[in-house]
Amino acid sequence: MISVAIDGPSGAGKSSLAKRLAADLGFVYVDTGAMYRAIGLYAVRQGADLHDAAAVAALLPQIRLDIRLEGGAQHVYLNGEDVSTAIRAEQIGMAASAVSAHGPVRDFLLETQRSLAAGQNVLMDGRDIGTVVLPNATVKIFLTASAEARARRRCKELQEKGQPADYATVLADIRQRDEQDTHRAIAPLRQAADAIRIDTSEIDFEQSVALLKRTIQEHS
Ligand code: DC
């Protein structure tokens, strides 16, 4: 079985690239950020203080997450409700980043993530896949891009969806998430020693697909 771990900062294009690569290579795509987002969404709905580890941990027994593959796409069910669209809001991304700093939240998701990788060829993306979740992954990729390149792409995506996009705000949000994700005490975002670093600042989507595909094929 082949497992490909793709880690990197938010907005580096991990999920769109991973989705495309999984389809091309016939692998299952597992989006671990979606699981943190579902917990973030629940905590926001409950009005919890997202930075209070004990308050967020107290919510976990009320949460049942189901990850289902439907028509090749991953759907996340929170207590039976399909929240796959709701978790994509910017505010929920920030909430996910906050709740993901808490140890009990990470422990809560670890086994689910590992079990999804067992027995099938997977491509899993997140922040700590190569370092914590799948330390023995067949191929580890650290996908990155400058904060400015990521903010430009994010603005373009938002504009395409007809949503307001202010470059300075998007860039500030990206920097804040980088700061939170890299500086937390538990499972911070960092490149695994044996990961291959790929910077997509200067290459477009199709070039990134080709480069990643070649890298995965060469190392598996
Ligand atoms: O990849 P994403 O933007 O959907 O992830 C949302 C947040 O979840 C991200 O800011 C940090 C957290 N996360 C994490 O801590 N570990 C992962 N493996 C995936 C996401």
mmCIF file of C-alpha atoms and ligand atoms in Angstrom:
data_model
loop_
_atom_site.group_PDB
_atom_site.id
_atom_site.type_symbol
_atom_site.label_atom_id
_atom_site.label_comp_id
_atom_site.label_asym_id
_atom_site.label_seq_id
_atom_site.Cartn_x
_atom_site.Cartn_y
_atom_site.Cartn_z
ATOM 1 C CA MET A 1 0.000 0.000 0.000
ATOM 2 C CA ILE A 2 1.205 3.469 -0.846
ATOM 3 C CA SER A 3 0.613 6.443 1.424
ATOM 4 C CA VAL A 4 1.463 9.961 0.369
ATOM 5 C CA ALA A 5 1.644 12.633 3.086
ATOM 6 C CA ILE A 6 1.260 16.226 1.939
ATOM 7 C CA ASP A 7 1.826 18.904 4.558
ATOM 8 C CA GLY A 8 2.171 22.623 4.277
ATOM 9 C CA PRO A 9 0.758 26.002 5.257
ATOM 10 C CA SER A 10 -2.784 27.064 4.467
ATOM 11 C CA GLY A 11 -3.388 28.227 0.928
ATOM 12 C CA ALA A 12 -0.416 26.392 -0.611
ATOM 13 C CA GLY A 13 -2.866 24.469 -2.821
ATOM 14 C CA LYS A 14 -2.617 21.187 -0.923
ATOM 15 C CA SER A 15 -6.244 20.173 -1.181
ATOM 16 C CA SER A 16 -6.862 21.047 -4.838
ATOM 17 C CA LEU A 17 -3.603 19.384 -5.828
ATOM 18 C CA ALA A 18 -4.184 16.357 -3.609
ATOM 19 C CA LYS A 19 -7.718 15.924 -4.968
ATOM 20 C CA ARG A 20 -6.521 15.999 -8.555
ATOM 21 C CA LEU A 21 -3.538 13.712 -7.902
ATOM 22 C CA ALA A 22 -5.690 11.194 -6.049
ATOM 23 C CA ALA A 23 -8.101 11.079 -8.997
ATOM 24 C CA ASP A 24 -5.274 10.708 -11.545
ATOM 25 C CA LEU A 25 -3.421 8.066 -9.526
ATOM 26 C CA GLY A 26 -6.520 6.187 -8.337
ATOM 27 C CA PHE A 27 -5.796 6.871 -4.650
ATOM 28 C CA VAL A 28 -8.239 7.811 -1.905
ATOM 29 C CA TYR A 29 -7.918 11.442 -0.837
ATOM 30 C CA VAL A 30 -8.151 12.176 2.884
ATOM 31 C CA ASP A 31 -8.493 15.829 3.885
ATOM 32 C CA THR A 32 -7.574 16.041 7.581
ATOM 33 C CA GLY A 33 -8.137 19.815 7.725
ATOM 34 C CA ALA A 34 -11.842 19.127 7.128
ATOM 35 C CA MET A 35 -11.961 17.152 10.392
ATOM 36 C CA TYR A 36 -10.452 20.042 12.393
ATOM 37 C CA ARG A 37 -12.852 22.375 10.616
ATOM 38 C CA ALA A 38 -15.836 20.249 11.701
ATOM 39 C CA ILE A 39 -14.689 20.501 15.328
ATOM 40 C CA GLY A 40 -14.127 24.249 14.863
ATOM 41 C CA LEU A 41 -17.653 24.579 13.468
ATOM 42 C CA TYR A 42 -19.160 22.715 16.401
ATOM 43 C CA ALA A 43 -17.234 24.848 18.916
ATOM 44 C CA VAL A 44 -18.344 28.061 17.164
ATOM 45 C CA ARG A 45 -21.971 26.907 17.148
ATOM 46 C CA GLN A 46 -21.751 26.147 20.870
ATOM 47 C CA GLY A 47 -20.278 29.590 21.532
ATOM 48 C CA ALA A 48 -17.173 28.078 23.163
ATOM 49 C CA ASP A 49 -13.972 30.028 23.763
ATOM 50 C CA LEU A 50 -11.865 28.466 21.002
ATOM 51 C CA HIS A 51 -8.598 29.188 22.783
ATOM 52 C CA ASP A 52 -9.708 27.510 26.030
ATOM 53 C CA ALA A 53 -8.390 23.937 25.791
ATOM 54 C CA ALA A 54 -10.600 22.614 28.624
ATOM 55 C CA ALA A 55 -13.755 24.212 27.198
ATOM 56 C CA VAL A 56 -13.098 22.756 23.738
ATOM 57 C CA ALA A 57 -12.111 19.348 25.165
ATOM 58 C CA ALA A 58 -15.409 19.236 27.101
ATOM 59 C CA LEU A 59 -17.287 19.379 23.785
ATOM 60 C CA LEU A 60 -15.542 16.373 22.233
ATOM 61 C CA PRO A 61 -17.772 13.672 23.810
ATOM 62 C CA GLN A 62 -20.745 15.372 22.099
ATOM 63 C CA ILE A 63 -19.158 15.109 18.668
ATOM 64 C CA ARG A 64 -19.553 12.215 16.264
ATOM 65 C CA LEU A 65 -17.653 12.624 13.025
ATOM 66 C CA ASP A 66 -18.192 10.381 10.024
ATOM 67 C CA ILE A 67 -15.950 10.632 7.025
ATOM 68 C CA ARG A 68 -17.563 9.172 3.930
ATOM 69 C CA LEU A 69 -16.426 8.943 0.365
ATOM 70 C CA GLU A 70 -19.316 9.875 -1.907
ATOM 71 C CA GLY A 71 -18.776 9.989 -5.653
ATOM 72 C CA GLY A 72 -15.023 10.183 -5.112
ATOM 73 C CA ALA A 73 -15.335 13.227 -2.819
ATOM 74 C CA GLN A 74 -14.849 13.249 0.934
ATOM 75 C CA HIS A 75 -17.920 14.280 2.913
ATOM 76 C CA VAL A 76 -17.792 15.134 6.588
ATOM 77 C CA TYR A 77 -20.802 14.432 8.782
ATOM 78 C CA LEU A 78 -21.037 16.148 12.137
ATOM 79 C CA ASN A 79 -23.570 14.332 14.333
ATOM 80 C CA GLY A 80 -25.320 13.119 11.203
ATOM 81 C CA GLU A 81 -25.362 16.484 9.377
ATOM 82 C CA ASP A 82 -23.339 16.862 6.161
ATOM 83 C CA VAL A 83 -21.197 19.928 6.965
ATOM 84 C CA SER A 84 -18.887 19.634 3.945
ATOM 85 C CA THR A 85 -19.924 23.072 2.652
ATOM 86 C CA ALA A 86 -20.379 24.850 5.989
ATOM 87 C CA ILE A 87 -16.811 24.062 7.085
ATOM 88 C CA ARG A 88 -15.332 25.945 4.106
ATOM 89 C CA ALA A 89 -16.131 29.412 5.514
ATOM 90 C CA GLU A 90 -13.071 31.577 6.285
ATOM 91 C CA GLN A 91 -14.199 31.998 9.895
ATOM 92 C CA ILE A 92 -14.320 28.213 10.315
ATOM 93 C CA GLY A 93 -10.788 27.848 8.911
ATOM 94 C CA MET A 94 -9.585 30.221 11.603
ATOM 95 C CA ALA A 95 -11.627 28.362 14.244
ATOM 96 C CA ALA A 96 -10.098 25.066 13.062
ATOM 97 C CA SER A 97 -6.638 26.544 13.430
ATOM 98 C CA ALA A 98 -7.454 27.616 17.019
ATOM 99 C CA VAL A 99 -9.014 24.324 18.194
ATOM 100 C CA SER A 100 -6.316 22.252 16.476
ATOM 101 C CA ALA A 101 -3.750 23.594 18.955
ATOM 102 C CA HIS A 102 -5.353 21.579 21.783
ATOM 103 C CA GLY A 103 -3.943 18.119 22.547
ATOM 104 C CA PRO A 104 -7.308 16.443 23.259
ATOM 105 C CA VAL A 105 -8.601 17.590 19.849
ATOM 106 C CA ARG A 106 -5.571 16.121 18.083
ATOM 107 C CA ASP A 107 -5.848 12.841 20.029
ATOM 108 C CA PHE A 108 -9.552 12.677 19.192
ATOM 109 C CA LEU A 109 -8.780 12.676 15.444
ATOM 110 C CA LEU A 110 -5.552 10.695 15.294
ATOM 111 C CA GLU A 111 -6.997 7.182 15.202
ATOM 112 C CA THR A 112 -9.641 8.129 12.639
ATOM 113 C CA GLN A 113 -6.917 9.538 10.400
ATOM 114 C CA ARG A 114 -4.682 6.498 10.775
ATOM 115 C CA SER A 115 -7.525 4.067 10.155
ATOM 116 C CA LEU A 116 -8.448 5.878 6.935
ATOM 117 C CA ALA A 117 -4.902 5.281 5.689
ATOM 118 C CA ALA A 118 -4.924 1.565 6.498
ATOM 119 C CA GLY A 119 -5.458 -0.953 3.745
ATOM 120 C CA GLN A 120 -5.731 1.441 0.797
ATOM 121 C CA ASN A 121 -3.563 3.710 -1.299
ATOM 122 C CA VAL A 122 -4.063 7.172 0.153
ATOM 123 C CA LEU A 123 -3.032 10.719 -0.314
ATOM 124 C CA MET A 124 -3.534 12.558 2.967
ATOM 125 C CA ASP A 125 -3.052 16.268 3.455
ATOM 126 C CA GLY A 126 -2.703 18.377 6.591
ATOM 127 C CA ARG A 127 -0.041 19.914 8.806
ATOM 128 C CA ASP A 128 1.397 16.948 10.722
ATOM 129 C CA ILE A 129 0.807 13.973 8.437
ATOM 130 C CA GLY A 130 4.478 13.263 7.697
ATOM 131 C CA THR A 131 5.601 14.097 11.229
ATOM 132 C CA VAL A 132 2.888 12.546 13.447
ATOM 133 C CA VAL A 133 -0.033 10.830 11.715
ATOM 134 C CA LEU A 134 1.838 8.715 9.147
ATOM 135 C CA PRO A 135 5.511 8.831 10.119
ATOM 136 C CA ASN A 136 6.140 5.845 7.830
ATOM 137 C CA ALA A 137 4.387 7.291 4.783
ATOM 138 C CA THR A 138 5.822 6.057 1.479
ATOM 139 C CA VAL A 139 6.301 9.599 0.187
ATOM 140 C CA LYS A 140 6.269 12.837 2.165
ATOM 141 C CA ILE A 141 5.843 16.167 0.471
ATOM 142 C CA PHE A 142 6.081 19.567 2.098
ATOM 143 C CA LEU A 143 4.124 21.864 -0.163
ATOM 144 C CA THR A 144 4.696 25.533 0.322
ATOM 145 C CA ALA A 145 4.497 28.937 -1.373
ATOM 146 C CA SER A 146 5.183 32.504 -0.272
ATOM 147 C CA ALA A 147 2.430 34.137 1.823
ATOM 148 C CA GLU A 148 1.928 36.673 -0.986
ATOM 149 C CA ALA A 149 1.458 34.015 -3.676
ATOM 150 C CA ARG A 150 -1.004 32.162 -1.441
ATOM 151 C CA ALA A 151 -2.959 35.363 -0.715
ATOM 152 C CA ARG A 152 -3.155 36.200 -4.446
ATOM 153 C CA ARG A 153 -4.552 32.742 -5.239
ATOM 154 C CA ARG A 154 -7.017 32.851 -2.372
ATOM 155 C CA CYS A 155 -8.326 36.251 -3.547
ATOM 156 C CA LYS A 156 -8.761 34.884 -7.054
ATOM 157 C CA GLU A 157 -10.692 31.876 -5.735
ATOM 158 C CA LEU A 158 -12.971 34.114 -3.638
ATOM 159 C CA GLN A 159 -13.590 36.447 -6.592
ATOM 160 C CA GLU A 160 -14.469 33.468 -8.766
ATOM 161 C CA LYS A 161 -17.056 32.450 -6.165
ATOM 162 C CA GLY A 162 -18.427 36.011 -6.234
ATOM 163 C CA GLN A 163 -17.299 36.649 -2.655
ATOM 164 C CA PRO A 164 -15.605 39.862 -1.523
ATOM 165 C CA ALA A 165 -11.813 39.569 -1.401
ATOM 166 C CA ASP A 166 -9.548 42.205 0.048
ATOM 167 C CA TYR A 167 -5.894 41.291 -0.590
ATOM 168 C CA ALA A 168 -4.541 42.923 2.579
ATOM 169 C CA THR A 169 -7.104 41.143 4.785
ATOM 170 C CA VAL A 170 -6.524 37.777 3.108
ATOM 171 C CA LEU A 171 -2.737 38.166 3.467
ATOM 172 C CA ALA A 172 -3.075 39.102 7.150
ATOM 173 C CA ASP A 173 -5.324 36.049 7.753
ATOM 174 C CA ILE A 174 -2.814 33.765 6.036
ATOM 175 C CA ARG A 175 0.025 35.149 8.157
ATOM 176 C CA GLN A 176 -2.002 34.739 11.335
ATOM 177 C CA ARG A 177 -2.841 31.118 10.494
ATOM 178 C CA ASP A 178 0.813 30.378 9.639
ATOM 179 C CA GLU A 179 1.811 31.853 12.984
ATOM 180 C CA GLN A 180 -0.773 29.766 14.904
ATOM 181 C CA ASP A 181 -0.057 26.553 13.011
ATOM 182 C CA THR A 182 3.749 26.755 13.246
ATOM 183 C CA HIS A 183 4.057 27.979 16.810
ATOM 184 C CA ARG A 184 1.693 25.708 18.695
ATOM 185 C CA ALA A 185 3.250 23.328 21.222
ATOM 186 C CA ILE A 186 1.675 20.108 19.919
ATOM 187 C CA ALA A 187 2.231 18.774 16.381
ATOM 188 C CA PRO A 188 3.158 22.158 14.894
ATOM 189 C CA LEU A 189 3.410 22.587 11.162
ATOM 190 C CA ARG A 190 6.954 21.703 10.171
ATOM 191 C CA GLN A 191 8.697 19.850 7.413
ATOM 192 C CA ALA A 192 9.522 16.213 8.266
ATOM 193 C CA ALA A 193 13.248 15.457 7.968
ATOM 194 C CA ASP A 194 12.564 13.044 5.102
ATOM 195 C CA ALA A 195 10.003 15.191 3.260
ATOM 196 C CA ILE A 196 10.565 16.609 -0.195
ATOM 197 C CA ARG A 197 10.009 20.361 -0.244
ATOM 198 C CA ILE A 198 8.078 21.767 -3.180
ATOM 199 C CA ASP A 199 7.554 25.516 -3.534
ATOM 200 C CA THR A 200 4.713 26.464 -5.886
ATOM 201 C CA SER A 201 5.128 30.270 -5.684
ATOM 202 C CA GLU A 202 6.380 30.492 -9.260
ATOM 203 C CA ILE A 203 4.549 27.605 -10.932
ATOM 204 C CA ASP A 204 0.908 27.240 -11.922
ATOM 205 C CA PHE A 205 -1.559 24.493 -11.042
ATOM 206 C CA GLU A 206 -0.840 22.187 -13.997
ATOM 207 C CA GLN A 207 2.929 22.526 -13.512
ATOM 208 C CA SER A 208 2.455 21.697 -9.826
ATOM 209 C CA VAL A 209 0.356 18.623 -10.712
ATOM 210 C CA ALA A 210 3.070 17.373 -13.076
ATOM 211 C CA LEU A 211 5.868 18.012 -10.575
ATOM 212 C CA LEU A 212 4.061 16.285 -7.715
ATOM 213 C CA LYS A 213 3.080 13.341 -9.860
ATOM 214 C CA ARG A 214 6.668 12.852 -10.964
ATOM 215 C CA THR A 215 7.889 13.153 -7.382
ATOM 216 C CA ILE A 216 5.353 10.603 -6.099
ATOM 217 C CA GLN A 217 6.110 8.158 -8.895
ATOM 218 C CA GLU A 218 9.871 8.458 -8.417
ATOM 219 C CA HIS A 219 9.617 7.761 -4.690
ATOM 220 C CA SER A 220 7.060 4.955 -4.547
HETATM 221 O O1 DC B 1 -5.983 22.585 5.681
HETATM 222 P P1 DC B 1 -7.120 23.411 6.277
HETATM 223 O O2 DC B 1 -7.002 24.880 5.994
HETATM 224 O O3 DC B 1 -8.471 22.882 5.945
HETATM 225 O O4 DC B 1 -6.956 23.225 7.869
HETATM 226 C C1 DC B 1 -7.669 24.012 8.808
HETATM 227 C C2 DC B 1 -6.855 24.116 10.111
HETATM 228 O O5 DC B 1 -6.807 22.846 10.746
HETATM 229 C C3 DC B 1 -5.408 24.547 9.940
HETATM 230 O O6 DC B 1 -5.256 25.952 10.042
HETATM 231 C C4 DC B 1 -4.680 23.833 11.040
HETATM 232 C C5 DC B 1 -5.538 22.645 11.354
HETATM 233 N N1 DC B 1 -4.962 21.368 10.874
HETATM 234 C C6 DC B 1 -4.053 20.743 11.696
HETATM 235 O O7 DC B 1 -3.710 21.281 12.755
HETATM 236 N N2 DC B 1 -3.556 19.533 11.352
HETATM 237 C C7 DC B 1 -3.908 18.935 10.200
HETATM 238 N N3 DC B 1 -3.406 17.740 9.902
HETATM 239 C C8 DC B 1 -4.826 19.582 9.323
HETATM 240 C C9 DC B 1 -5.328 20.811 9.688
#
